[in-house]
Short mmCIF file of C-alpha atoms and ligand atoms in Angstrom, two decimals:
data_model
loop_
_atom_site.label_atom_id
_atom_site.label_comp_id
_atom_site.label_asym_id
_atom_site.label_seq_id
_atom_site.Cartn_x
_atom_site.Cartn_y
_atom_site.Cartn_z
CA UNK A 1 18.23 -4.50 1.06
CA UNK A 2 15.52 -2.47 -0.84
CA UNK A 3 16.23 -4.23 -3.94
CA UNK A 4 15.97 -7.56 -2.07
CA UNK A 5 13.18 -7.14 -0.65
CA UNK A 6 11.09 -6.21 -3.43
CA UNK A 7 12.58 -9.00 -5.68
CA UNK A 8 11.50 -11.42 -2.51
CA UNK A 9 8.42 -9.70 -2.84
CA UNK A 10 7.92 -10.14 -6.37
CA UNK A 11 8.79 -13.75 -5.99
CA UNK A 12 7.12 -14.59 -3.25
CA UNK A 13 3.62 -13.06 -4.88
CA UNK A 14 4.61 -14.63 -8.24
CA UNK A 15 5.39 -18.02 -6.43
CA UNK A 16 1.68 -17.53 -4.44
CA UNK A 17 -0.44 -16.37 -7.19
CA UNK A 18 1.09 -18.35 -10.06
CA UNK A 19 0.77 -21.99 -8.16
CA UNK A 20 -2.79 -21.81 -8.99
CA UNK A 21 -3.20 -21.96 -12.90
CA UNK A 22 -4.24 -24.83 -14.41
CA UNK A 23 -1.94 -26.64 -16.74
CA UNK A 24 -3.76 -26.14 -19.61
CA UNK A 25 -4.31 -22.30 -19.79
CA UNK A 26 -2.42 -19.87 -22.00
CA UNK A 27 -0.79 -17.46 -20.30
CA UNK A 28 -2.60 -14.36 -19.47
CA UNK A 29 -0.48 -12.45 -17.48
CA UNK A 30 2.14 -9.27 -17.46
CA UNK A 31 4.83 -8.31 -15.47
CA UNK A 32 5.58 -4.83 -15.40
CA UNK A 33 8.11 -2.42 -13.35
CA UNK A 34 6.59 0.82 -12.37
CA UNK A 35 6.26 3.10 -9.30
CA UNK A 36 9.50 1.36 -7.63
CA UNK A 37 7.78 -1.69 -7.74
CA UNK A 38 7.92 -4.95 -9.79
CA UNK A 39 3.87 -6.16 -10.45
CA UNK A 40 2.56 -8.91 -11.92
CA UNK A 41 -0.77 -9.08 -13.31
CA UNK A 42 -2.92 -12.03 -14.28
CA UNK A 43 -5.78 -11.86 -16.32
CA UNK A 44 -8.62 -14.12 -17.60
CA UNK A 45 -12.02 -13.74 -19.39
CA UNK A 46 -13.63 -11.09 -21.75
CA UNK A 47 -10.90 -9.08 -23.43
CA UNK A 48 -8.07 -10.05 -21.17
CA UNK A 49 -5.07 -9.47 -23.69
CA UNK A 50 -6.39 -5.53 -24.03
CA UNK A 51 -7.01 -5.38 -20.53
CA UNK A 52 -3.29 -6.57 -19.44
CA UNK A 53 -2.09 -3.84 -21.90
CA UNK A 54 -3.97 -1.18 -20.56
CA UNK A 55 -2.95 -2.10 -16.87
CA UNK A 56 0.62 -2.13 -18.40
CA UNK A 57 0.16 1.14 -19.86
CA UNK A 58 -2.14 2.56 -17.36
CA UNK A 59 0.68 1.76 -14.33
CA UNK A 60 3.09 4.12 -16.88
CA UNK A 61 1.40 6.83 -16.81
CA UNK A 62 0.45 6.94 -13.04
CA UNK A 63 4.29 6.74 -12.71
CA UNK A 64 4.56 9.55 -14.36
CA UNK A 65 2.20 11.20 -12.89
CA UNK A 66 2.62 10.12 -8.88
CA UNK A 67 6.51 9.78 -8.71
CA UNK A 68 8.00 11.95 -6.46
CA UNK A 69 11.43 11.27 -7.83
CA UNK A 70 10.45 12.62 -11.26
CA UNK A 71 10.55 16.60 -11.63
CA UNK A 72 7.76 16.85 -14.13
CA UNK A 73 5.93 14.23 -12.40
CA UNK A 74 2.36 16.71 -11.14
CA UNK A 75 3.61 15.47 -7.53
CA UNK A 76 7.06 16.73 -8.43
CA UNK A 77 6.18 20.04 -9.97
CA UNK A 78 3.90 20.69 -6.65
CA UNK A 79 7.00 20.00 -4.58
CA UNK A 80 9.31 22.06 -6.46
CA UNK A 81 7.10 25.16 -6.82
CA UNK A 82 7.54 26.15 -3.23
CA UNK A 83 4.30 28.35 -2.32
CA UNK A 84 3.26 29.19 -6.20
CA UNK A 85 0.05 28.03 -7.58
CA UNK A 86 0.60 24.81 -10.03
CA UNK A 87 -2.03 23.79 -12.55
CA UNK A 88 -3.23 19.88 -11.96
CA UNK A 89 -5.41 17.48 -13.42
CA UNK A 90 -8.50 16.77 -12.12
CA UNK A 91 -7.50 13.26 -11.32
CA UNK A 92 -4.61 14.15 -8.78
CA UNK A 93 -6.95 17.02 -6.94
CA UNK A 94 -9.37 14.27 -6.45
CA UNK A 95 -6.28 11.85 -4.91
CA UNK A 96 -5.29 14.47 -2.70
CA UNK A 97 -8.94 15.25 -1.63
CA UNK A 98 -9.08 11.46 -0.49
CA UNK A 99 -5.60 11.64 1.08
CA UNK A 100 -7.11 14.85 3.04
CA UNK A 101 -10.34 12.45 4.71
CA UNK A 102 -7.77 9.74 5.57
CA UNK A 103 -5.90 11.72 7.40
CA UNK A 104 -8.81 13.47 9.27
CA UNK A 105 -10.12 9.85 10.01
CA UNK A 106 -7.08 8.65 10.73
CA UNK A 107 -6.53 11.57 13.03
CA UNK A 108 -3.08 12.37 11.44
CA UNK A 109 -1.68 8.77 11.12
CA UNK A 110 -2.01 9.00 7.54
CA UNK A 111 -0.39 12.03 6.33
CA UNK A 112 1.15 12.42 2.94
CA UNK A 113 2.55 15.95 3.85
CA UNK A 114 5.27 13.41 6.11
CA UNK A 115 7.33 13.84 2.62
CA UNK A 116 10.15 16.17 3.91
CA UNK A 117 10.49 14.12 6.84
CA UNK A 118 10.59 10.72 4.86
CA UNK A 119 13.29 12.44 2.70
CA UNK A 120 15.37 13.19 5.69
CA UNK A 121 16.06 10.06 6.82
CA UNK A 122 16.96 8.83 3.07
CA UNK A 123 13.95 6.66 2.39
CA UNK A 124 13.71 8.64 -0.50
CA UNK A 125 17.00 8.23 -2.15
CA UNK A 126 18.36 5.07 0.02
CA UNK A 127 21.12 6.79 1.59
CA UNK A 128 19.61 6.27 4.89
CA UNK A 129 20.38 8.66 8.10
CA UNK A 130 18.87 9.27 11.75
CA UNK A 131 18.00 13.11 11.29
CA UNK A 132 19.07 15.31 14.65
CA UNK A 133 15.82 15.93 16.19
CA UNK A 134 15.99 19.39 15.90
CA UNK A 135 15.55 18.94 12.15
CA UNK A 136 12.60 16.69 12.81
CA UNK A 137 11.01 19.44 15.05
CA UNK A 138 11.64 22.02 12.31
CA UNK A 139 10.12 19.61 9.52
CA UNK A 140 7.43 18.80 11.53
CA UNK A 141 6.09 22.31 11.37
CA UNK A 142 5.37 21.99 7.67
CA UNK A 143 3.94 18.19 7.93
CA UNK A 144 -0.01 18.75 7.84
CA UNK A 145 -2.86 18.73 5.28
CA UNK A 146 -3.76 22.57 6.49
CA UNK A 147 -0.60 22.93 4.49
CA UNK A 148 -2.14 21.39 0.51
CA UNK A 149 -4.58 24.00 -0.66
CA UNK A 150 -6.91 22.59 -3.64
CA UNK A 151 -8.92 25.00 -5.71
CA UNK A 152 -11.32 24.61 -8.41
CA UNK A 153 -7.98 26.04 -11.38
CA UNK A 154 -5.15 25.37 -8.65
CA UNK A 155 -3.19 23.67 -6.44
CA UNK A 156 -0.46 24.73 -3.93
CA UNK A 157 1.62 23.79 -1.11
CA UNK A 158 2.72 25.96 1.69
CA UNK A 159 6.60 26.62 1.27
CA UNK A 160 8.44 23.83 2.93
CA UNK A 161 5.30 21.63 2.56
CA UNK A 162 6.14 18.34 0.23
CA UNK A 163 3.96 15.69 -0.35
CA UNK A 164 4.91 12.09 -1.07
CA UNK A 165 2.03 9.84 -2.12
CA UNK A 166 4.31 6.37 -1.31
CA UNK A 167 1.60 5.50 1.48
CA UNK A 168 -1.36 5.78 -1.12
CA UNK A 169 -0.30 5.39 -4.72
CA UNK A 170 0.31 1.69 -5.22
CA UNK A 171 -3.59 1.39 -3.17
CA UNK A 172 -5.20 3.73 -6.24
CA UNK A 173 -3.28 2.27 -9.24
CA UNK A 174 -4.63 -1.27 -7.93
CA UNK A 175 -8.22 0.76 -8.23
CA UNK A 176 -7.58 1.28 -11.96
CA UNK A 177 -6.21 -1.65 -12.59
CA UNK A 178 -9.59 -3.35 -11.06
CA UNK A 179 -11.81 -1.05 -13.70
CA UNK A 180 -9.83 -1.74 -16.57
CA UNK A 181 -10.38 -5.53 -15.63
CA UNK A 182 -14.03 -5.02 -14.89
CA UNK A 183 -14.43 -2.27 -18.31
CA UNK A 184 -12.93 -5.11 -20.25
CA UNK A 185 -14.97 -7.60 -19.31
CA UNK A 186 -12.30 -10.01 -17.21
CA UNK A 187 -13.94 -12.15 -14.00
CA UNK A 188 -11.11 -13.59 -12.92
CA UNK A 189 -7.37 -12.58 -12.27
CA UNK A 190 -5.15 -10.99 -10.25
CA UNK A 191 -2.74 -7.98 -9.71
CA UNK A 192 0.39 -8.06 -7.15
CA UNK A 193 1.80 -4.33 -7.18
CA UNK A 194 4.41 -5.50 -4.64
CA UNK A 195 2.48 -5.58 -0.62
CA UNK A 196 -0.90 -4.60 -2.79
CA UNK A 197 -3.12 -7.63 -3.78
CA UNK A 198 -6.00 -7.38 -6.00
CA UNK A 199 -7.51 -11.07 -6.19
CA UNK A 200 -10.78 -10.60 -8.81
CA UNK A 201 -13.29 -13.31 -8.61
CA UNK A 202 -11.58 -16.93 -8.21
CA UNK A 203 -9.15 -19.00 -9.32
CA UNK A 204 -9.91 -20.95 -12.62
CA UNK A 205 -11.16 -23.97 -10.70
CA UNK A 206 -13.44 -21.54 -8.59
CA UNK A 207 -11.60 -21.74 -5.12
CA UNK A 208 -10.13 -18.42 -4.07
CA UNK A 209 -6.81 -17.03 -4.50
CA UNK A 210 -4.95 -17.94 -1.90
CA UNK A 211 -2.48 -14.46 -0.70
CA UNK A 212 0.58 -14.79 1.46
CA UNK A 213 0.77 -12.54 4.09
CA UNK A 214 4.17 -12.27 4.43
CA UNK A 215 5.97 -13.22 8.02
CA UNK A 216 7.98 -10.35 9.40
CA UNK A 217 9.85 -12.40 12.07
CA UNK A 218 11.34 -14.22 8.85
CA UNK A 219 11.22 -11.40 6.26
CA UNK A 220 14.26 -12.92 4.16
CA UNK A 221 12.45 -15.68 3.75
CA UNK A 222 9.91 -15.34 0.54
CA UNK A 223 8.14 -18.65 1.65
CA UNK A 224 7.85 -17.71 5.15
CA UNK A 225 3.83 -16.76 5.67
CA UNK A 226 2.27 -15.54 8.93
CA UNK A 227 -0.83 -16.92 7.07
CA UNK A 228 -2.60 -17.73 4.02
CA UNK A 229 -5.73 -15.63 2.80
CA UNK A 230 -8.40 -17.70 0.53
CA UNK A 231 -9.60 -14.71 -1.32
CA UNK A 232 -12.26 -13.91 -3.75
CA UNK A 233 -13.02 -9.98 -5.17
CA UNK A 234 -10.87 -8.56 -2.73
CA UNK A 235 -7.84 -6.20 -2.00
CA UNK A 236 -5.27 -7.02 0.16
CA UNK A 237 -2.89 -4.33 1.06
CA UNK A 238 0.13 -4.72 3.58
CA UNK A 239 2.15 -2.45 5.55
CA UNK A 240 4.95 -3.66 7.41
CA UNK A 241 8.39 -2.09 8.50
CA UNK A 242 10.51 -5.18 7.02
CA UNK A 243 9.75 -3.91 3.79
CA UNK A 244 11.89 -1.02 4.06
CA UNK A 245 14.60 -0.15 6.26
CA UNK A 246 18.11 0.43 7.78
CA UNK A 247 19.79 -0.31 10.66
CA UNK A 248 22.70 2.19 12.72
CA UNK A 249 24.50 1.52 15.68
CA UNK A 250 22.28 -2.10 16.07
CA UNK A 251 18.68 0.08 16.06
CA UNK A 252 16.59 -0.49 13.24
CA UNK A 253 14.26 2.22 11.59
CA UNK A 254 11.36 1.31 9.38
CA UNK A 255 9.97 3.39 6.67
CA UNK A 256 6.61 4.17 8.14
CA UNK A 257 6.62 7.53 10.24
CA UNK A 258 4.60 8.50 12.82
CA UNK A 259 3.74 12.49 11.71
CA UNK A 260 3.37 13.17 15.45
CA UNK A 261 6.98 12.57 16.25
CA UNK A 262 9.06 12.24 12.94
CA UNK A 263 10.58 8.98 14.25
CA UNK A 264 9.39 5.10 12.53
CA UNK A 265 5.93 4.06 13.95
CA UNK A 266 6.99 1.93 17.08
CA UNK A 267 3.36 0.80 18.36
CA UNK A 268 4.08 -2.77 18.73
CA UNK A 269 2.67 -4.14 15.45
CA UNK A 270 5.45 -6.03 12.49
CA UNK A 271 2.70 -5.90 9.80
CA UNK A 272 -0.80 -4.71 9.01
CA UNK A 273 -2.86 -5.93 6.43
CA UNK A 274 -5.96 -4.61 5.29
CA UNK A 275 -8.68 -6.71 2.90
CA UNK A 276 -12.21 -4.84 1.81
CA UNK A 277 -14.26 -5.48 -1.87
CA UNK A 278 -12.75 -5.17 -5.60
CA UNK A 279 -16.03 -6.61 -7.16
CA UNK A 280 -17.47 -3.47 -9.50
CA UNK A 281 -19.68 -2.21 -7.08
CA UNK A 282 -16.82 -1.16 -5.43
CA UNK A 283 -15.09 2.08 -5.54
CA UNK A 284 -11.74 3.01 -4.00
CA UNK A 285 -11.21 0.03 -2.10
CA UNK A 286 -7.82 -0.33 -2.86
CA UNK A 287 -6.73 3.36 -1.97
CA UNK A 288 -8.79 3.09 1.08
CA UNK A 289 -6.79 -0.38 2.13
CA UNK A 290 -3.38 1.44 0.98
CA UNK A 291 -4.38 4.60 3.25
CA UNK A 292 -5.34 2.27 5.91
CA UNK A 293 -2.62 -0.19 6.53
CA UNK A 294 -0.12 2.68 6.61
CA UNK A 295 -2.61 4.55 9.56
CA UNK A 296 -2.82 1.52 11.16
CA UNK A 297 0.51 0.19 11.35
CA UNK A 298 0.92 4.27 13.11
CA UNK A 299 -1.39 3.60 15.48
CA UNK A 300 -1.32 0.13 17.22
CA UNK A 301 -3.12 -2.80 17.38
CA UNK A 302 -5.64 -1.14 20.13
CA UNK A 303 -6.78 1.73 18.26
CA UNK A 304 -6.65 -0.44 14.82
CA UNK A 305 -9.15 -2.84 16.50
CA UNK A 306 -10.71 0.34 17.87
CA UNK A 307 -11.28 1.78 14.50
CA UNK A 308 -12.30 -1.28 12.53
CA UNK A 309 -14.79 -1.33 15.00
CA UNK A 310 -16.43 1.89 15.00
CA UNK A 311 -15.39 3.60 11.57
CA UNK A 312 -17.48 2.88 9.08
CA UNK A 313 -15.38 1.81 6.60
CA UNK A 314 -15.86 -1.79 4.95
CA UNK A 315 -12.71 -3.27 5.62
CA UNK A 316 -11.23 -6.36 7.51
CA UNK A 317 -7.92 -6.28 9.47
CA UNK A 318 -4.81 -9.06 10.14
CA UNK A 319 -2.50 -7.33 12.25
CA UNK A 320 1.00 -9.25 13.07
CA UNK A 321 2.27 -8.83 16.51
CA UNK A 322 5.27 -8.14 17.94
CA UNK A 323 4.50 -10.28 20.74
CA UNK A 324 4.06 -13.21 18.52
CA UNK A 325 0.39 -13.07 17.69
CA UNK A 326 -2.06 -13.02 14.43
CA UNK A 327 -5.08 -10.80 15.57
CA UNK A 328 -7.89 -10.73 12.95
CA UNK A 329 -11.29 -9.09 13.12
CA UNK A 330 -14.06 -11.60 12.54
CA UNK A 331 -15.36 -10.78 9.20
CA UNK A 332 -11.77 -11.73 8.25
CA UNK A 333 -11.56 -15.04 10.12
CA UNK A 334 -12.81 -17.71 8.00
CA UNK A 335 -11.04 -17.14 5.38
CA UNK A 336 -7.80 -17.41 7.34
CA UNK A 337 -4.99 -20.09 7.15
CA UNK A 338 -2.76 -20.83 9.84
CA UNK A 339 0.56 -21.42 9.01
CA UNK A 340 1.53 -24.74 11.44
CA UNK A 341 5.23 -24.27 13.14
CA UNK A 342 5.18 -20.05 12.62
CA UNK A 343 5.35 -20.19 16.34
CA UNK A 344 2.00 -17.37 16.24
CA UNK A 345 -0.66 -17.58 18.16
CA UNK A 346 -4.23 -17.08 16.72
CA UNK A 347 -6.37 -14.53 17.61
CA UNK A 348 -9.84 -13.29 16.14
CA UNK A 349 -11.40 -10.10 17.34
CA UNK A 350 -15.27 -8.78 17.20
P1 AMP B 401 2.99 1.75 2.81
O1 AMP B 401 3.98 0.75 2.36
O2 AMP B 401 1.76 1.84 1.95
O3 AMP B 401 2.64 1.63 4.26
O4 AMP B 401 3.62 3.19 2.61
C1 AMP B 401 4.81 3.56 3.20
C2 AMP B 401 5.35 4.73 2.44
O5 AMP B 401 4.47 5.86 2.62
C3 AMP B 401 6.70 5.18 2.98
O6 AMP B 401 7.76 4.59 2.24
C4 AMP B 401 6.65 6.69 2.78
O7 AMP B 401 6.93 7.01 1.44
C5 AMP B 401 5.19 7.00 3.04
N1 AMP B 401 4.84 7.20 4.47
C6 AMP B 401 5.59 6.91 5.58
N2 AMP B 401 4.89 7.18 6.70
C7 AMP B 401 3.68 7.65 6.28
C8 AMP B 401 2.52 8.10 6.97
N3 AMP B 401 2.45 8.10 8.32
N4 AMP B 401 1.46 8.53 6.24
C9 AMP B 401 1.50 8.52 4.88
N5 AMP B 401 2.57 8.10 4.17
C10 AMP B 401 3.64 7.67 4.85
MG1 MG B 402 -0.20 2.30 2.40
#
């Protein structure tokens, strides 16, 4: 189901993305399969063949260096040194630094400390199981950022404490991926790192890309959109619990945990999808979209709405109902297209 659903994935985005080059053009693009995820990554302008190599290579080494499955991994050596001091790059104290202020603005709905608990339902390996809730209780007391201590020559975790960057990592490798476009001079392309968009500039005939978001009432379905997004320099990250998940005893459960109860986020919303800048003035858009549509999708379409409005975050929201409805804040709702016969209803908030 995994495997299906990234391959729908993958073919849905290439399906989206690719339907817009012209005839004529070369190909510029890459496919690569890092982090769990197939991408694809289209490039045009300036040095475009050095920048798809570098985003090839560049997605590598973040796999290496993110992947909780990998023992040497910096995130796996953390994990597995159990209350000792580990010496990190500079790069992953500054990742876990941002992690920290989403979860304080996110008041806990983003939490990558959630590891041990993802683990015990099998997310992590696929061989899915509802924990007894006395195991969630006992996890529970080691899920918390008061738990990651970052100093200026170390790093540690409290013992018990894991930390599984899965809500986060796809968000900042789409951030490199934008300044290796931007370094190497490229205005136009695009990078799918499976439910994280990065759409630079415009399409070759200078309309925008137009992104899928994905409908979760039809997930096997790769052509089946909630809606189309015309975008241009953005990120579009979604978070939805089709993309992941197993069903026992005719329940489902989702990959996306609330840390306040251990169980799947069950706040009423199938999808969230976040869009904010990728132009060069930008800086950690993607990360911040990858933080936020996994907070988000936690905490309901009332205190999404709520936040978008009073956080000061630049960032625009579509949030898929369960009730049947498309909500999306008004900054958003222009560049929205309804998808005739989905059987949502419309809605744009302010
Ligand atoms: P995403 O698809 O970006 O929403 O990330 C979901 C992944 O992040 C899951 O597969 C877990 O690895 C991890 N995760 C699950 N729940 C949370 C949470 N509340 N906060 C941070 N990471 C989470
Ligand atoms: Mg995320």
């Amino acid at each position: 189901m995994k495997c299906f659903a990234k391959l729908a994935a993958a073919v849905w985005m290439l399906l989206c993305l690719c339907a817009c080059k012209a005839p004529e053009e070369p190909v510029h693009d890459r496919q690569v399969f890092a982090m769990d995820t197939v991408m694809v990554f289209k490039a045009y302008g300036g040095e475009y063949e050095t920048a798809l190599e570098e985003a090839e290579q560049e997605m590598q080494r973040l796999d290496d260096l993110l992947s909780r499955t990998k023992e040497d991994s910096e995130v796996g050596r953390l994990n597995s040194a159990a209350g000792e001091h580990v010496q990190v790059g500079d790069e992953i104290q500054e990742l876990l630094r941002s992690a920290a202020i989403y979860t304080e603005s996110t008041n806990g709905a983003f939490d990558i400390t959630i590891a041990p608990v993802v683990a015990a339902w099998g997310f992590t390996t696929d061989s899915y199981q509802v924990p007894e809730p006395a195991e969630l209780e006992s996890l529970l007391q080691t899920v918390g950022m008061e738990h990651v201590h970052l100093d200026a020559d170390s790093t540690w975790l409290d013992v018990g404490t894991q930390i599984d960057l899965g809500g986060i990592a796809k968000g900042y490798a789409s951030d490199r991926v934008a300044e290796i476009y931007h370094e190497n001079g490229v205005v136009q392309g695009t990078a799918a790192l499976g439910g994280n968009v990065m759409a630079l500039g415009t399409k070759r005939d200078g309309t925008p890309w137009r992104v899928g978001v994905r409908d979760p009432r039809n997930s096997g379905d790769a052509n089946a959109y909630a809606a189309i997004l015309n975008l241009t320099d953005s990120f579009a990250v979604t978070s939805g619990g089709y993309e992941r998940y197993f069903e026992e005893n005719g329940k489902t459960y989702h990959h996306i945990l609330n840390p306040a109860t251990g169980y799947p986020a069950d706040s009423g919303l199938l999808s969230v999808t976040v869009v904010a800048d990728c132009s060069e003035r930008s800086h950690g858009n993607g990360a911040l979209c990858d933080a936020l549509s996994t907070a988000l999708f936690v905490m309901g379409e009332e205190q999404a709405v709520e936040f978008w409005r009073s956080n000061g975050y630049p960032f625009e929201l579509l949030l898929v109902t369960e009730d049947g409805r498309v909500v999306v804040t008004k900054g958003l709702s222009e560049q929205v297209e309804q998808m005739e016969g989905s059987g949502y209803i419309y809605e744009t908030v302010s």
